[in-house]
GROMACS .gro file of C-alpha atoms in nm:
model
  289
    1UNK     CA    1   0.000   0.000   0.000
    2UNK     CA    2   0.117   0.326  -0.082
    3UNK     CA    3   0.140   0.602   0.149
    4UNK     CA    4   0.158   0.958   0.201
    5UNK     CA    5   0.489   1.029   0.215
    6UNK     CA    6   0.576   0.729  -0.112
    7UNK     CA    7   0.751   0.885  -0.399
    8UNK     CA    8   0.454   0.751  -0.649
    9UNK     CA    9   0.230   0.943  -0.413
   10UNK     CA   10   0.390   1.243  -0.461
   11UNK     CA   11   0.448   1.198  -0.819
   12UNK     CA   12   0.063   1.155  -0.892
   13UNK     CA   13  -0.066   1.378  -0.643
   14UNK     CA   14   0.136   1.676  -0.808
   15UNK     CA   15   0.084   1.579  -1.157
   16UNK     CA   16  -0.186   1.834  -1.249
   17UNK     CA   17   0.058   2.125  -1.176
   18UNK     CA   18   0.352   1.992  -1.386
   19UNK     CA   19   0.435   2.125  -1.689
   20UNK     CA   20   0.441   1.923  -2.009
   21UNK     CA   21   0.750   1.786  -2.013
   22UNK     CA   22   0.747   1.739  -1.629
   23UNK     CA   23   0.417   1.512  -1.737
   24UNK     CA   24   0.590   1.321  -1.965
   25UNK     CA   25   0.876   1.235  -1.722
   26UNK     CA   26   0.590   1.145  -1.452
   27UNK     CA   27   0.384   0.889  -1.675
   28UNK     CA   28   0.700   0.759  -1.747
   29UNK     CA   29   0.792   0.653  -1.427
   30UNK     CA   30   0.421   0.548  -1.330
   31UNK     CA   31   0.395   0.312  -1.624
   32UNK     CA   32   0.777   0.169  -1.583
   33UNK     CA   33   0.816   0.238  -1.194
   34UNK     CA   34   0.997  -0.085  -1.183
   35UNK     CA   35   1.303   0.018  -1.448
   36UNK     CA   36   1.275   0.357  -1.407
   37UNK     CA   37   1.454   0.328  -1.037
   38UNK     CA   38   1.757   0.195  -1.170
   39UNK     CA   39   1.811   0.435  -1.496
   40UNK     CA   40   2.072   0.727  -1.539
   41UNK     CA   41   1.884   1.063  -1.522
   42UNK     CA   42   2.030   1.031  -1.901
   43UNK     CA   43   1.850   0.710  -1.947
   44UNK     CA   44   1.553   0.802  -1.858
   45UNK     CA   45   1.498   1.163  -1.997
   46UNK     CA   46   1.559   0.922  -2.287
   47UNK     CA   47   1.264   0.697  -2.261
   48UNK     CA   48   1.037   0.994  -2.110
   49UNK     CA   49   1.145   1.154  -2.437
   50UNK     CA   50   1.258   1.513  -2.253
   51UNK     CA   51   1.609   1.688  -2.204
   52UNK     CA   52   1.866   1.546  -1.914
   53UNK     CA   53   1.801   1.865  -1.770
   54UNK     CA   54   1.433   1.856  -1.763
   55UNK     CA   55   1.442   1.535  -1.532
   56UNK     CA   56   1.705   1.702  -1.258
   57UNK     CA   57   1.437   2.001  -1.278
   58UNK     CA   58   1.151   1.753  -1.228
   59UNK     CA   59   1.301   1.609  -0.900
   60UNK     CA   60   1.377   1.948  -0.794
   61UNK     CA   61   0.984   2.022  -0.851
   62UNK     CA   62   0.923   1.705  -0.647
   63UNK     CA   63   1.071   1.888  -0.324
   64UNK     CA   64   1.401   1.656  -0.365
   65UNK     CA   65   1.791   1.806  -0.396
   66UNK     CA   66   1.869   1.651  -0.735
   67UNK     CA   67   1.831   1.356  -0.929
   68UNK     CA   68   2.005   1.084  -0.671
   69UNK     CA   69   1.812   1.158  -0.415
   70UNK     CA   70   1.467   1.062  -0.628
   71UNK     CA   71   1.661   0.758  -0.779
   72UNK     CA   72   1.698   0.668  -0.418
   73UNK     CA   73   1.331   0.723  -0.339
   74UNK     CA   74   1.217   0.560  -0.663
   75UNK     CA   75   1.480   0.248  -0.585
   76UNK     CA   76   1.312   0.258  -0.182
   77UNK     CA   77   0.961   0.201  -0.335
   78UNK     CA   78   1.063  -0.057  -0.603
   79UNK     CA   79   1.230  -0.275  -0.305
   80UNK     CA   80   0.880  -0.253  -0.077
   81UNK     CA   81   0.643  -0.326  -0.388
   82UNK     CA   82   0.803  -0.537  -0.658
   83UNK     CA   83   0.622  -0.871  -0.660
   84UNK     CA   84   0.844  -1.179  -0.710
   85UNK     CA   85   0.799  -1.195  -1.091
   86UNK     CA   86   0.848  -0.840  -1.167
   87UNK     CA   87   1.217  -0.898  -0.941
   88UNK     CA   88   1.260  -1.161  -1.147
   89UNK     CA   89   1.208  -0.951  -1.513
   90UNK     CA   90   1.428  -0.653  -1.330
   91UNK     CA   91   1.738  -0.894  -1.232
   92UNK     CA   92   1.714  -1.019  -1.573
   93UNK     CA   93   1.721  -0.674  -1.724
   94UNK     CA   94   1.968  -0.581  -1.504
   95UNK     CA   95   2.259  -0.890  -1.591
   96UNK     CA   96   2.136  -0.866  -1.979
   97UNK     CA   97   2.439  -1.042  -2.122
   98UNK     CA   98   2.680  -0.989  -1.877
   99UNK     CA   99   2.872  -1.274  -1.670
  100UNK     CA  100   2.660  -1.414  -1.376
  101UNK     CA  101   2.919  -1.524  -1.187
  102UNK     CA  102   3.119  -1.190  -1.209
  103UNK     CA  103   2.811  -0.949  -1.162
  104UNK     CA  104   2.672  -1.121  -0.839
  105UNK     CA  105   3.012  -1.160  -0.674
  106UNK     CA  106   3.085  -0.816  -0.747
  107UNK     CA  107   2.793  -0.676  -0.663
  108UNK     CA  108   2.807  -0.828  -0.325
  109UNK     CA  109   3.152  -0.681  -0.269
  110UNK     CA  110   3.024  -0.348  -0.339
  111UNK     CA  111   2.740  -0.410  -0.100
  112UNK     CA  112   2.969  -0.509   0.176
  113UNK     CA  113   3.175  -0.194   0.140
  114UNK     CA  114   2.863   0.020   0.175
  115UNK     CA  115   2.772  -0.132   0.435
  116UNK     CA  116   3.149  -0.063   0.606
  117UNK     CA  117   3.152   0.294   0.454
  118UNK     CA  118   2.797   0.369   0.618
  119UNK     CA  119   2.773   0.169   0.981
  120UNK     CA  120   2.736   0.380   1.260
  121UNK     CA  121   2.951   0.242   1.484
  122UNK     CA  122   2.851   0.389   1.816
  123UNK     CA  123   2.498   0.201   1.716
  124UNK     CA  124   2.708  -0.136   1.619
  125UNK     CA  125   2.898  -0.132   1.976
  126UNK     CA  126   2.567  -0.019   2.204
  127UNK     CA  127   2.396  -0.276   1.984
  128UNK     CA  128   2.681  -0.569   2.131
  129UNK     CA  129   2.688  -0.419   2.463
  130UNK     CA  130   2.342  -0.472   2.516
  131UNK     CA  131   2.295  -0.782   2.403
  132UNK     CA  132   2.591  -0.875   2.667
  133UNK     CA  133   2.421  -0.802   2.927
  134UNK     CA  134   2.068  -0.875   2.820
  135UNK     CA  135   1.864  -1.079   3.068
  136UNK     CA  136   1.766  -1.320   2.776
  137UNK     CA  137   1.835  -1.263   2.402
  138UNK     CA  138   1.536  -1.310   2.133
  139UNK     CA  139   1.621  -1.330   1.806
  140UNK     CA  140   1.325  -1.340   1.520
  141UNK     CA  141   1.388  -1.347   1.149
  142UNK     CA  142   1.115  -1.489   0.873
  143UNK     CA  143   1.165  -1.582   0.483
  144UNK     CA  144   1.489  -1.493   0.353
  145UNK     CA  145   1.588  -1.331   0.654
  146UNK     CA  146   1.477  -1.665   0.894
  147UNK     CA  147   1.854  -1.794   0.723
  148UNK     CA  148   2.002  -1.461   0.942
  149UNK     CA  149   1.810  -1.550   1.237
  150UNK     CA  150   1.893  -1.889   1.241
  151UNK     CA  151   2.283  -1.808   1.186
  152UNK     CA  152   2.305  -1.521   1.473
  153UNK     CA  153   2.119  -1.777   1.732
  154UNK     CA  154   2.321  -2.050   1.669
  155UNK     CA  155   2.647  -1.860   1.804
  156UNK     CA  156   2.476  -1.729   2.037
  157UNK     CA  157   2.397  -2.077   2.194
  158UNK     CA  158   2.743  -2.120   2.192
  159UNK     CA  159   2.821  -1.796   2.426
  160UNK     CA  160   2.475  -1.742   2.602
  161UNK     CA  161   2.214  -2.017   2.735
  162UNK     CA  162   1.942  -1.751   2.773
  163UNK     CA  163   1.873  -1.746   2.368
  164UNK     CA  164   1.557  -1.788   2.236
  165UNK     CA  165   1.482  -1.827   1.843
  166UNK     CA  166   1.168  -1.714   1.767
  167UNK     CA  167   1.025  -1.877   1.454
  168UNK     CA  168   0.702  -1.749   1.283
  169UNK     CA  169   0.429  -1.994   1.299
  170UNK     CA  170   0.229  -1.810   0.997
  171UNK     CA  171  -0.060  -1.708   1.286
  172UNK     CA  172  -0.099  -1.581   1.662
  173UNK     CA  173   0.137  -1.812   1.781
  174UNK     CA  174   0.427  -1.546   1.789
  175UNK     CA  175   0.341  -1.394   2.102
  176UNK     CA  176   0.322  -1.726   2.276
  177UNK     CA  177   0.667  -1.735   2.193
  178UNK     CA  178   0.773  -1.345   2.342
  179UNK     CA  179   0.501  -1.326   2.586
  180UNK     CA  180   0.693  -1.306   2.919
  181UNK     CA  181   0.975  -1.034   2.719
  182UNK     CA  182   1.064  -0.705   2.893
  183UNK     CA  183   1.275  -0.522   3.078
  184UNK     CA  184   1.634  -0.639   3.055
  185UNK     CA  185   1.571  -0.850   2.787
  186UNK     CA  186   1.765  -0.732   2.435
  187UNK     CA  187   1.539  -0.801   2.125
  188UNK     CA  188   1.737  -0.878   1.780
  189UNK     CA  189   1.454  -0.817   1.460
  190UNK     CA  190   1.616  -0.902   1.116
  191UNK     CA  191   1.399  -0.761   0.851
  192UNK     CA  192   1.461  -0.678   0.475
  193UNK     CA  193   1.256  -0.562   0.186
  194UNK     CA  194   0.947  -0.679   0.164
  195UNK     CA  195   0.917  -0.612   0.577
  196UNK     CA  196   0.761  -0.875   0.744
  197UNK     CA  197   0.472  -0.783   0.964
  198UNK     CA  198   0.515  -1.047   1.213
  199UNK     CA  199   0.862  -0.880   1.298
  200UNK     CA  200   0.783  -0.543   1.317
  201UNK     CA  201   0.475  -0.712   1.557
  202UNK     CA  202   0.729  -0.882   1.740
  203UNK     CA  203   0.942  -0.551   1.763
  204UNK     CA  204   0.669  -0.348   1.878
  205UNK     CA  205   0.552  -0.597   2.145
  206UNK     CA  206   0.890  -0.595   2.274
  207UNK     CA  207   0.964  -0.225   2.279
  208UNK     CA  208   0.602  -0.188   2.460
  209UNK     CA  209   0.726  -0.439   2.760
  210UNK     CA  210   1.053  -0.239   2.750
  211UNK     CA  211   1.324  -0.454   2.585
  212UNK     CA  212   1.636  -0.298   2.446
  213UNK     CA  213   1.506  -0.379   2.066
  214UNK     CA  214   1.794  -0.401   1.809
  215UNK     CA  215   1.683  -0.398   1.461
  216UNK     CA  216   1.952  -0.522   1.167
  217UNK     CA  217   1.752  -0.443   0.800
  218UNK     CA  218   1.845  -0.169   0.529
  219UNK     CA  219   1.732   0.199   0.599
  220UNK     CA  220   1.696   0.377   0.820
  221UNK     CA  221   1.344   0.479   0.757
  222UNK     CA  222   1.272   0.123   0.747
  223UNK     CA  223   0.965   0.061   0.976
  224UNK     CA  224   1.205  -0.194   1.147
  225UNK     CA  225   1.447   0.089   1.225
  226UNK     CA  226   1.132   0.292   1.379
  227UNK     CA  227   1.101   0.022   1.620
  228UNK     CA  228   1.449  -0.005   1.714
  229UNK     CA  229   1.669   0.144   1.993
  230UNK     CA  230   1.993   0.068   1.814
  231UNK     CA  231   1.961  -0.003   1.452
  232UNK     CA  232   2.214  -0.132   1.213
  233UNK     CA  233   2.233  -0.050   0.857
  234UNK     CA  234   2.310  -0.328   0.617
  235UNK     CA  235   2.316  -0.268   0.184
  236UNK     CA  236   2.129  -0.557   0.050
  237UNK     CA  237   1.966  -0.623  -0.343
  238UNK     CA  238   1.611  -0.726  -0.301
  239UNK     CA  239   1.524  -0.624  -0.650
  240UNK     CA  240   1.615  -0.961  -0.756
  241UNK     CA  241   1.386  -1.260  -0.719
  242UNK     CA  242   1.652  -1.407  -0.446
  243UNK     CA  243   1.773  -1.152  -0.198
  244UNK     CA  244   2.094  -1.079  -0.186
  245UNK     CA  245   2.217  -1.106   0.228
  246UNK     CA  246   2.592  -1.123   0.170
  247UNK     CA  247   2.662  -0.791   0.349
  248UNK     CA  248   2.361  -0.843   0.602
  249UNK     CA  249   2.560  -1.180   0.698
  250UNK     CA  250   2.889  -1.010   0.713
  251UNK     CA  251   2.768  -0.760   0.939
  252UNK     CA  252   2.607  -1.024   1.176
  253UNK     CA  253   2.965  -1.216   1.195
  254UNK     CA  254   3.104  -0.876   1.311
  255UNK     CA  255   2.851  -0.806   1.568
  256UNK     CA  256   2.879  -1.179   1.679
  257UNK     CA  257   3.270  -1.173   1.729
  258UNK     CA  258   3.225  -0.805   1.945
  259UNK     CA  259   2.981  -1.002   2.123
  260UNK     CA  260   3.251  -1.301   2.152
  261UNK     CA  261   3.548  -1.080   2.220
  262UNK     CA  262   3.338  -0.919   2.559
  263UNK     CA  263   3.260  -1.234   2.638
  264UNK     CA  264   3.609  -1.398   2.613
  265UNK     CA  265   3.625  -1.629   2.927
  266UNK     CA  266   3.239  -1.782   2.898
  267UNK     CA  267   3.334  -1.827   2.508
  268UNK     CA  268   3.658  -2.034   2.610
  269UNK     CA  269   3.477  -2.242   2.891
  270UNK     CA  270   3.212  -2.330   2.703
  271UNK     CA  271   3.409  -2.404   2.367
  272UNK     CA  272   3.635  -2.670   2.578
  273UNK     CA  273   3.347  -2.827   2.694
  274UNK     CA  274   3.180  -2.836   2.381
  275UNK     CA  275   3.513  -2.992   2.210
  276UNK     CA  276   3.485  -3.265   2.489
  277UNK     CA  277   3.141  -3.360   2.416
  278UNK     CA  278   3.164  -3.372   2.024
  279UNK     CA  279   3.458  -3.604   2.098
  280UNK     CA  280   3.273  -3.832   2.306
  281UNK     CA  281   2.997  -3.846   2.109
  282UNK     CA  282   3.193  -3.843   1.798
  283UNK     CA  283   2.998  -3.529   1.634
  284UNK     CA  284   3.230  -3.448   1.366
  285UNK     CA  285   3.378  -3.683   1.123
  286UNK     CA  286   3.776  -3.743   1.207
  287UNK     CA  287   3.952  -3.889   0.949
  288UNK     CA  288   4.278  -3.965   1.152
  289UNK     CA  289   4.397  -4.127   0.819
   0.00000   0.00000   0.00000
């Protein structure tokens, strides 16, 4: 659903006071919202059939400072209402001809960069001091992002044995699973493009009962970072019809180590134990030749 404050919104509501080449631009981008995020201001003065400079004017009219930021805006609305098909027509478009291989792994470079370029790290380190001394840790992730989840709990176990994974049951059965959250507690939400109710649920529930909420998803303005006390910024690609959580993961291993470097002497103690029980109950395969 679009709202208010969406760039479409705006685009339509101001439409009747354009002028004609501003209109031309605008039904442009209505009819091919879904390429028109990703184009050059060159690219798509081409296709709207109007001068370069009458498409930095037109974002300019839209209350914006220049072209980038309305690619940015266009590109925030594309990731929140693509359906799956029209991601996968857009990655398509996108790759053309080029080498897969190449273009992923290179894309996810760049998003992992961003993502160190951009961090805030007083956020990051508040974010690992809280969950340090958290009372218990929850830790809720669905879809693609239930693979983020599922990674940050399972290190957790290894430092922490107050860490609860909270799954989504596809009904009301969430809050039998954060019911007794609250103060003291730290609350990890992972959420990405398209958000997932049941998170920003869970996130809301938790900041109500007043848990330390830490939200890990893509914007700031994401309605998971409007729930969050700390919130950590990670570049992702959810245009595509699989979601690209390279950098997301990367910056979960980072906040995992801080968490593992405060904790040093409960990591080691548990780690030896954990080495003696795998060998007793021969866990791992050991090929001793």
């Amino acid at each position: 659903m679009e709202t208010k404050n969406d760039i479409i919104s705006v685009i339509s509501s101001k439409s009747a006071a354009f002028s004609k080449g501003q209109k031309k631009i605008a039904n442009y981008i209505l009819k091919n919202r879904e390429n028109a995020a990703y184009m050059t201001a060159a690219r798509l003065s081409q296709g709207a059939g109007v001068s370069e400079a009458t498409v930095i004017r037109f974002a300019y009219e839209l209350g914006l400072n220049g072209y980038p930021e309305l690619q940015k805006r266009l590109i925030d609305h594309a990731k929140t209402q693509l359906t799956s098909l029209q991601r996968m027509k857009l990655a398509c478009e996108k790759i053309g001809s080029r080498d897969i291989l190449y273009s992923i792994l290179k894309s996810d470079v760049g998003y992992i960069e961003k993502t160190l370029e951009n961090i805030d790290k007083s956020q990051f380190e508040k974010a690992a001091a809280a969950i340090s001394s958290a009372n218990k840790i929850y830790i809720t992730g669905v879809r693609s992002a239930a693979s983020l989840a599922e990674f940050a709990g399972f290190y957790l176990h290894l430092i922490f044995d107050n860490v609860r994974l909270i799954k989504s049951t596809g009904g009301d059965g969430l809050f039998e699973q954060i019911l007794n959250v609250g103060e003291g507690d730290a609350f990890i939400g992972i959420s990405f493009p398209r958000y997932s109710k049941n998170t920003i649920k869970a996130l809301e529930y938790a900041k109500k009962n007043g848990a330390t909420v830490i939200g890990i998803t893509d914007s700031k303005s994401s309605p998971v970072a409007l729930m969050s006390d700390f919130t950590l910024i990670a570049w992702c690609d959810t245009t595509s019809f699989i979601d690209s959580l390279t950098a997301p993961f990367s910056l979960i291993n980072a906040l995992l180590v801080a968490v593992g470097m405060a904790n040093m002497d409960k990591v080691r103690n548990n780690l030896e134990r954990l080495e003696q029980i795998w060998d007793e109950y021969e866990v791992y395969d050991r090929n001793d030749g």
